[in-house]
Short mmCIF file of C-alpha atoms in Angstrom, two decimals:
data_model
loop_
_atom_site.label_atom_id
_atom_site.label_comp_id
_atom_site.label_asym_id
_atom_site.label_seq_id
_atom_site.Cartn_x
_atom_site.Cartn_y
_atom_site.Cartn_z
CA UNK O 1 -5.55 89.52 83.27
CA UNK O 2 -7.34 86.49 84.76
CA UNK O 3 -6.72 87.63 88.34
CA UNK O 4 -7.87 91.14 87.46
CA UNK O 5 -11.10 89.80 85.95
CA UNK O 6 -11.83 87.64 88.98
CA UNK O 7 -11.18 90.61 91.28
CA UNK O 8 -13.67 92.67 89.25
CA UNK O 9 -16.22 89.89 89.65
CA UNK O 10 -15.63 89.72 93.41
CA UNK O 11 -15.99 93.50 93.68
CA UNK O 12 -19.34 93.35 91.90
CA UNK O 13 -20.45 90.49 94.14
CA UNK O 14 -19.55 92.52 97.24
CA UNK O 15 -21.53 95.59 96.15
CA UNK O 16 -24.51 93.52 95.03
CA UNK O 17 -24.32 94.02 91.28
CA UNK O 18 -23.86 90.27 90.92
CA UNK O 19 -25.68 87.88 93.22
CA UNK O 20 -25.69 84.10 93.14
CA UNK O 21 -28.98 83.03 94.66
CA UNK O 22 -31.19 79.99 95.07
CA UNK O 23 -34.65 80.17 93.55
CA UNK O 24 -37.64 77.91 94.05
CA UNK O 25 -38.26 75.98 91.89
CA UNK O 26 -35.60 77.05 89.36
CA UNK O 27 -32.42 76.26 91.32
CA UNK O 28 -29.27 78.41 91.30
CA UNK O 29 -29.55 81.64 89.30
CA UNK O 30 -27.52 84.76 88.66
CA UNK O 31 -29.06 88.11 89.61
CA UNK O 32 -27.42 90.93 87.66
CA UNK O 33 -28.05 94.60 88.34
CA UNK O 34 -26.83 97.00 85.65
CA UNK O 35 -28.28 100.11 87.23
CA UNK O 36 -30.90 100.35 84.48
CA UNK O 37 -32.41 96.91 85.00
CA UNK O 38 -32.34 93.86 87.23
CA UNK O 39 -32.48 90.43 85.67
CA UNK O 40 -32.38 86.78 86.64
CA UNK O 41 -30.57 84.36 84.36
CA UNK O 42 -29.21 80.85 84.38
CA UNK O 43 -25.46 81.17 84.95
CA UNK O 44 -24.75 79.21 81.77
CA UNK O 45 -27.00 81.56 79.76
CA UNK O 46 -25.56 84.82 81.14
CA UNK O 47 -23.09 85.68 78.35
CA UNK O 48 -24.81 88.82 77.02
CA UNK O 49 -25.79 90.18 80.43
CA UNK O 50 -22.27 89.81 81.82
CA UNK O 51 -20.72 91.39 78.73
CA UNK O 52 -23.13 94.34 79.06
CA UNK O 53 -22.39 94.70 82.79
CA UNK O 54 -18.61 94.79 82.31
CA UNK O 55 -18.91 97.28 79.48
CA UNK O 56 -21.11 99.60 81.56
CA UNK O 57 -19.07 99.33 84.76
CA UNK O 58 -15.51 99.18 83.42
CA UNK O 59 -15.84 100.24 79.76
CA UNK O 60 -14.35 96.83 79.04
CA UNK O 61 -15.52 94.65 76.14
CA UNK O 62 -14.88 91.01 76.98
CA UNK O 63 -14.35 88.38 74.31
CA UNK O 64 -15.99 84.96 74.36
CA UNK O 65 -13.08 83.28 76.12
CA UNK O 66 -13.07 85.83 78.95
CA UNK O 67 -16.85 85.61 79.40
CA UNK O 68 -16.70 81.82 79.56
CA UNK O 69 -13.91 82.05 82.13
CA UNK O 70 -16.14 84.25 84.33
CA UNK O 71 -19.08 81.87 83.90
CA UNK O 72 -16.90 78.90 84.89
CA UNK O 73 -15.81 80.83 87.97
CA UNK O 74 -19.38 81.75 88.96
CA UNK O 75 -20.56 78.15 88.54
CA UNK O 76 -18.27 76.97 91.35
CA UNK O 77 -18.79 80.07 93.50
CA UNK O 78 -20.97 79.54 96.59
CA UNK O 79 -24.32 81.32 96.77
CA UNK O 80 -23.94 84.90 97.96
CA UNK O 81 -27.21 84.90 99.92
CA UNK O 82 -28.63 82.01 101.97
CA UNK O 83 -32.22 83.18 101.41
CA UNK O 84 -34.30 80.87 99.22
CA UNK O 85 -36.09 83.21 96.83
CA UNK O 86 -39.35 82.68 94.96
CA UNK O 87 -40.19 83.79 91.42
CA UNK O 88 -43.46 84.86 89.86
CA UNK O 89 -44.95 86.55 86.83
CA UNK O 90 -46.83 89.65 88.07
CA UNK O 91 -48.64 87.82 90.93
CA UNK O 92 -47.26 85.82 93.86
CA UNK O 93 -49.57 83.79 96.08
CA UNK O 94 -48.39 81.12 98.52
CA UNK O 95 -51.66 80.83 100.43
CA UNK O 96 -50.50 83.06 103.30
CA UNK O 97 -48.97 86.01 101.46
CA UNK O 98 -50.27 87.60 98.27
CA UNK O 99 -48.46 90.20 96.16
CA UNK O 100 -49.42 91.90 92.90
CA UNK O 101 -46.51 93.84 91.39
CA UNK O 102 -47.44 97.42 90.51
CA UNK O 103 -44.05 98.86 89.53
CA UNK O 104 -41.03 97.11 88.11
CA UNK O 105 -38.55 99.88 89.00
CA UNK O 106 -39.48 100.32 92.66
CA UNK O 107 -40.77 96.83 93.42
CA UNK O 108 -43.96 98.25 94.93
CA UNK O 109 -46.70 95.66 95.24
CA UNK O 110 -50.22 95.33 96.53
CA UNK O 111 -49.59 93.01 99.47
CA UNK O 112 -52.30 91.02 101.24
CA UNK O 113 -52.33 88.84 104.30
CA UNK O 114 -55.26 87.55 106.30
CA UNK O 115 -55.17 90.70 108.45
CA UNK O 116 -54.24 93.55 106.11
CA UNK O 117 -53.96 94.91 102.58
CA UNK O 118 -51.34 97.54 101.77
CA UNK O 119 -48.85 98.75 99.17
CA UNK O 120 -45.34 97.60 100.09
CA UNK O 121 -42.28 95.71 98.86
CA UNK O 122 -41.52 92.04 99.44
CA UNK O 123 -37.89 91.04 99.56
CA UNK O 124 -37.98 87.28 99.03
CA UNK O 125 -39.77 87.26 95.64
CA UNK O 126 -38.23 88.08 92.27
CA UNK O 127 -40.80 89.03 89.66
CA UNK O 128 -40.01 88.04 86.09
CA UNK O 129 -40.75 90.59 83.37
CA UNK O 130 -41.55 90.07 79.72
CA UNK O 131 -40.13 92.52 77.19
CA UNK O 132 -43.51 94.31 76.91
CA UNK O 133 -44.23 94.42 80.66
CA UNK O 134 -45.95 97.62 81.81
CA UNK O 135 -46.51 98.99 85.29
CA UNK O 136 -50.02 98.94 86.76
CA UNK O 137 -51.83 102.00 88.11
CA UNK O 138 -52.78 102.23 91.78
CA UNK O 139 -56.32 101.17 92.70
CA UNK O 140 -58.92 103.54 94.09
CA UNK O 141 -59.73 102.21 97.55
CA UNK O 142 -62.71 104.55 98.05
CA UNK O 143 -65.13 102.11 96.43
CA UNK O 144 -67.68 99.56 97.54
CA UNK O 145 -67.29 96.01 96.25
CA UNK O 146 -70.84 96.16 94.85
CA UNK O 147 -69.69 98.97 92.53
CA UNK O 148 -68.14 96.34 90.30
CA UNK O 149 -71.55 95.41 88.85
CA UNK O 150 -72.39 98.84 87.32
CA UNK O 151 -68.75 99.37 86.30
CA UNK O 152 -68.64 96.11 84.35
CA UNK O 153 -72.03 96.85 82.79
CA UNK O 154 -70.77 100.28 81.72
CA UNK O 155 -67.54 99.15 80.06
CA UNK O 156 -68.28 95.65 78.71
CA UNK O 157 -71.04 95.01 76.16
CA UNK O 158 -72.02 91.47 77.10
CA UNK O 159 -75.19 89.68 75.98
CA UNK O 160 -76.97 89.73 79.34
CA UNK O 161 -76.63 90.11 83.11
CA UNK O 162 -75.61 86.47 83.58
CA UNK O 163 -72.69 86.97 81.23
CA UNK O 164 -71.68 90.10 83.16
CA UNK O 165 -71.66 88.13 86.41
CA UNK O 166 -69.62 85.38 84.77
CA UNK O 167 -67.09 87.97 83.61
CA UNK O 168 -66.85 89.39 87.14
CA UNK O 169 -66.18 85.91 88.55
CA UNK O 170 -63.53 85.29 85.89
CA UNK O 171 -61.97 88.74 86.32
CA UNK O 172 -61.58 88.63 90.10
CA UNK O 173 -60.27 85.06 90.10
CA UNK O 174 -57.83 86.09 87.34
CA UNK O 175 -56.00 88.01 90.09
CA UNK O 176 -55.76 84.86 92.24
CA UNK O 177 -52.37 83.98 90.82
CA UNK O 178 -51.21 80.65 89.43
CA UNK O 179 -51.98 78.83 92.66
CA UNK O 180 -55.11 77.61 90.85
CA UNK O 181 -55.68 76.62 87.23
CA UNK O 182 -57.64 79.22 85.28
CA UNK O 183 -59.90 78.47 82.32
CA UNK O 184 -59.18 79.58 78.79
CA UNK O 185 -61.26 82.70 78.11
CA UNK O 186 -62.91 82.78 74.68
CA UNK O 187 -64.56 86.01 73.52
CA UNK O 188 -67.02 85.55 70.67
CA UNK O 189 -69.36 87.86 68.80
CA UNK O 190 -70.14 89.10 65.34
CA UNK O 191 -68.15 91.84 63.64
CA UNK O 192 -68.52 95.13 65.46
CA UNK O 193 -68.95 93.60 68.92
CA UNK O 194 -65.64 95.07 70.18
CA UNK O 195 -63.90 91.76 70.85
CA UNK O 196 -60.40 93.24 70.52
CA UNK O 197 -61.32 96.31 72.58
CA UNK O 198 -62.72 94.05 75.31
CA UNK O 199 -59.47 92.07 75.26
CA UNK O 200 -57.45 95.28 75.61
CA UNK O 201 -59.54 96.34 78.59
CA UNK O 202 -59.03 92.98 80.30
CA UNK O 203 -55.30 93.16 79.63
CA UNK O 204 -55.04 96.66 81.12
CA UNK O 205 -56.79 95.39 84.23
CA UNK O 206 -55.04 92.04 84.71
CA UNK O 207 -51.55 92.40 83.24
CA UNK O 208 -50.79 95.65 81.32
CA UNK O 209 -48.44 95.55 78.32
CA UNK O 210 -46.47 98.16 76.38
CA UNK O 211 -47.36 96.54 73.06
CA UNK O 212 -50.78 96.17 71.49
CA UNK O 213 -52.60 92.85 71.16
CA UNK O 214 -50.78 90.10 69.29
CA UNK O 215 -52.00 87.22 67.23
CA UNK O 216 -50.73 83.68 67.43
CA UNK O 217 -46.91 83.46 67.24
CA UNK O 218 -45.51 81.44 64.37
CA UNK O 219 -44.53 77.99 65.58
CA UNK O 220 -45.11 76.48 69.00
CA UNK O 221 -41.78 77.82 70.32
CA UNK O 222 -42.99 81.43 70.27
CA UNK O 223 -46.22 80.56 72.05
CA UNK O 224 -44.44 78.48 74.68
CA UNK O 225 -42.02 81.33 75.39
CA UNK O 226 -44.89 83.78 75.79
CA UNK O 227 -46.75 81.37 78.08
CA UNK O 228 -43.63 81.01 80.22
CA UNK O 229 -42.81 84.72 80.52
CA UNK O 230 -46.26 86.33 80.76
CA UNK O 231 -49.04 86.10 83.33
CA UNK O 232 -51.97 86.96 81.02
CA UNK O 233 -51.53 85.93 77.37
CA UNK O 234 -53.93 87.37 74.80
CA UNK O 235 -54.34 85.95 71.29
CA UNK O 236 -56.26 88.32 69.07
CA UNK O 237 -58.51 87.77 66.06
CA UNK O 238 -58.09 84.03 65.55
CA UNK O 239 -60.05 81.99 63.02
CA UNK O 240 -58.86 78.57 64.17
CA UNK O 241 -56.04 76.85 66.02
CA UNK O 242 -54.21 73.62 65.26
CA UNK O 243 -54.33 70.52 67.43
CA UNK O 244 -50.74 71.16 68.50
CA UNK O 245 -51.52 74.73 69.60
CA UNK O 246 -54.68 73.52 71.35
CA UNK O 247 -52.64 70.96 73.29
CA UNK O 248 -50.08 73.61 74.28
CA UNK O 249 -52.79 75.95 75.57
CA UNK O 250 -54.49 73.11 77.46
CA UNK O 251 -51.15 72.33 79.10
CA UNK O 252 -50.68 75.99 80.02
CA UNK O 253 -54.13 76.14 81.62
CA UNK O 254 -53.36 73.39 84.13
CA UNK O 255 -49.59 73.85 84.16
CA UNK O 256 -46.86 71.88 82.45
CA UNK O 257 -43.31 71.99 81.14
CA UNK O 258 -41.51 71.87 77.82
CA UNK O 259 -37.86 71.15 77.13
CA UNK O 260 -35.60 73.08 74.77
CA UNK O 261 -31.98 72.78 73.74
CA UNK O 262 -29.91 75.19 75.79
CA UNK O 263 -28.08 77.98 73.98
CA UNK O 264 -24.37 77.40 73.48
CA UNK O 265 -24.87 73.65 74.04
CA UNK O 266 -25.54 70.74 71.70
CA UNK O 267 -26.78 68.21 74.25
CA UNK O 268 -27.89 70.17 77.32
CA UNK O 269 -31.63 70.77 77.77
CA UNK O 270 -33.45 73.49 79.64
CA UNK O 271 -36.90 72.98 81.15
CA UNK O 272 -39.41 75.78 80.70
CA UNK O 273 -42.56 75.91 82.83
CA UNK O 274 -45.66 77.03 80.97
CA UNK O 275 -48.60 78.08 83.09
CA UNK O 276 -50.55 81.23 82.36
CA UNK O 277 -53.96 82.77 81.91
CA UNK O 278 -54.92 82.66 78.24
CA UNK O 279 -57.61 84.63 76.41
CA UNK O 280 -58.48 84.55 72.72
CA UNK O 281 -61.14 86.02 70.49
CA UNK O 282 -62.75 85.35 67.13
CA UNK O 283 -66.02 85.64 65.23
CA UNK O 284 -66.83 82.01 66.03
CA UNK O 285 -65.72 79.43 68.56
CA UNK O 286 -61.98 79.03 67.95
CA UNK O 287 -61.12 76.07 70.15
CA UNK O 288 -62.40 72.73 68.86
CA UNK O 289 -60.74 70.04 70.96
CA UNK O 290 -62.92 68.74 73.79
CA UNK O 291 -59.97 68.64 76.19
CA UNK O 292 -59.57 72.42 75.83
CA UNK O 293 -63.28 73.23 75.64
CA UNK O 294 -63.81 71.53 79.01
CA UNK O 295 -61.37 74.09 80.43
CA UNK O 296 -62.95 77.16 78.82
CA UNK O 297 -65.18 80.09 79.72
CA UNK O 298 -66.98 81.62 76.76
CA UNK O 299 -68.32 85.17 76.82
CA UNK O 300 -70.62 86.45 74.08
CA UNK O 301 -70.43 90.11 73.13
CA UNK O 302 -73.27 92.15 71.65
CA UNK O 303 -72.82 94.15 68.48
CA UNK O 304 -72.56 97.85 69.36
CA UNK O 305 -75.29 99.94 67.76
CA UNK O 306 -74.41 103.02 65.71
CA UNK O 307 -75.87 105.23 68.47
CA UNK O 308 -73.56 103.70 71.10
CA UNK O 309 -70.31 103.75 69.12
CA UNK O 310 -67.68 106.03 70.66
CA UNK O 311 -64.46 107.42 69.29
CA UNK O 312 -61.24 105.80 70.52
CA UNK O 313 -60.18 108.84 72.54
CA UNK O 314 -63.52 109.13 74.34
CA UNK O 315 -63.78 105.38 74.95
CA UNK O 316 -60.35 105.07 76.55
CA UNK O 317 -60.70 108.31 78.49
CA UNK O 318 -63.84 106.94 80.16
CA UNK O 319 -62.27 103.54 80.80
CA UNK O 320 -59.04 104.96 82.24
CA UNK O 321 -61.07 107.18 84.54
CA UNK O 322 -62.83 104.10 85.95
CA UNK O 323 -59.90 101.65 85.80
CA UNK O 324 -58.66 102.54 89.33
CA UNK O 325 -62.20 101.99 90.65
CA UNK O 326 -62.51 98.59 88.95
CA UNK O 327 -59.11 97.58 90.33
CA UNK O 328 -60.10 98.80 93.79
CA UNK O 329 -63.23 96.64 93.68
CA UNK O 330 -61.24 93.63 92.49
CA UNK O 331 -58.58 93.85 95.20
CA UNK O 332 -61.10 94.49 97.98
CA UNK O 333 -63.14 91.47 96.87
CA UNK O 334 -59.96 89.43 96.59
CA UNK O 335 -58.76 90.42 100.09
CA UNK O 336 -61.82 88.66 101.52
CA UNK O 337 -62.14 85.77 99.08
CA UNK O 338 -58.48 84.69 99.24
CA UNK O 339 -58.61 83.97 102.96
CA UNK O 340 -62.15 82.57 103.09
CA UNK O 341 -61.84 79.26 104.98
CA UNK O 342 -65.53 78.36 104.85
CA UNK O 343 -66.14 75.05 103.11
CA UNK O 344 -68.16 74.89 99.92
CA UNK O 345 -71.24 72.68 99.98
CA UNK O 346 -71.65 72.25 96.22
CA UNK O 347 -70.97 68.60 95.46
CA UNK O 348 -70.78 68.81 91.66
CA UNK O 349 -68.01 70.95 90.23
CA UNK O 350 -66.76 71.69 86.75
CA UNK O 351 -63.51 70.16 85.55
CA UNK O 352 -61.41 73.01 86.96
CA UNK O 353 -62.56 72.40 90.53
CA UNK O 354 -60.22 74.92 92.20
CA UNK O 355 -61.47 77.64 89.87
CA UNK O 356 -65.04 76.65 90.74
CA UNK O 357 -64.29 76.94 94.47
CA UNK O 358 -62.54 80.31 93.98
CA UNK O 359 -65.59 81.61 92.09
CA UNK O 360 -67.87 80.54 94.95
CA UNK O 361 -65.66 82.45 97.42
CA UNK O 362 -65.75 85.54 95.20
CA UNK O 363 -69.52 85.15 94.91
CA UNK O 364 -69.88 85.12 98.70
CA UNK O 365 -68.24 88.54 98.95
CA UNK O 366 -70.69 89.82 96.32
CA UNK O 367 -73.71 88.23 98.08
CA UNK O 368 -74.14 85.58 95.39
CA UNK O 369 -75.12 82.13 96.61
CA UNK O 370 -73.02 79.08 95.85
CA UNK O 371 -75.85 77.62 93.80
CA UNK O 372 -76.08 80.81 91.70
CA UNK O 373 -72.35 80.74 90.99
CA UNK O 374 -72.43 77.03 90.16
CA UNK O 375 -75.41 77.58 87.88
CA UNK O 376 -73.46 80.24 85.94
CA UNK O 377 -70.47 77.91 85.53
CA UNK O 378 -72.55 74.91 84.46
CA UNK O 379 -74.58 77.05 82.08
CA UNK O 380 -71.30 78.22 80.56
CA UNK O 381 -70.25 74.61 80.05
CA UNK O 382 -73.52 73.84 78.28
CA UNK O 383 -73.08 76.96 76.15
CA UNK O 384 -69.58 75.88 75.14
CA UNK O 385 -70.85 72.42 74.18
CA UNK O 386 -73.81 73.86 72.28
CA UNK O 387 -71.67 76.27 70.27
CA UNK O 388 -69.21 73.48 69.52
CA UNK O 389 -72.02 71.33 68.10
CA UNK O 390 -73.38 74.28 66.09
CA UNK O 391 -69.91 74.91 64.63
CA UNK O 392 -69.54 71.27 63.59
CA UNK O 393 -73.02 71.06 62.05
CA UNK O 394 -72.66 74.45 60.35
#
């Protein structure tokens, strides 16, 4: 039976259903293709996936001893492909090549280099997918980058024009990928200011999901897992967050790691990288810790008047009609800003300096001066500090 099992494994390696590959920065991983899905797993954590694969391919249910025997065999097996692969959540950006995954099944991406933008596949990147991952729609390329101003004004009820410009800067840089650290986005406003709806719109633009908005997971483990598996993490309708949660989010903003005990092991640890874009909303300022507030962008939403309130069906019909146009604007702006080599002259930058520089490059494409962009970012910082003081005194 052992020889027969190993022969089955070798057959699946030959036809590509099982691949042993090297990933940066994760190390050796198992790529399993069941026909319905492709997944990347640590060899030691591949019990369920291998059992499912054997059942689908050979109608054979393997017991724990047989599965462990296969895992032991795969651990000493040489890599099946000498290519060093990269991994990413939704967006890959190495400075020379940019890819935004549109479709999980086909692998189609929006691909950018310094000389072109197109829809294509890239073979050396494996995109990770959360359980609620959803494909993105194709952008409308028949737009002008300046169209983003009226489109944002139409679909987002912000306090004023400055806040709209700040949202545009945040939104375009949100597509930059995790090559830079992104600020925590905090949406505030009184009841009836469409905070959750605004969050849903941002999620549909940046990183669509099958599920609706979620609140804060119970325990730090759930939040850390979400931050590791998802590009854009939304936390809906929060009243406050603990110091521990605040520290976890601050770590995710700039990038960090957490360790967990590996499944099926008592002493072995696994390291989980947590770096993601995070957005949250609440009636008041949710974040309290200065370390997190220094890394935040706060947007204030206006209460929607009774005359402007729309039904859900009408609201989403209008937004979905314009979503391809907004995405087209974003990617066209990004195609210029990403490869902008001109130096920035602003000497004073906010704490997230790379984000500040990225915003200036986005601003250039939109004919905004560096001083105007910097003024918006510094004004935001003052607004965050002012609201924090008001919360404490109130």
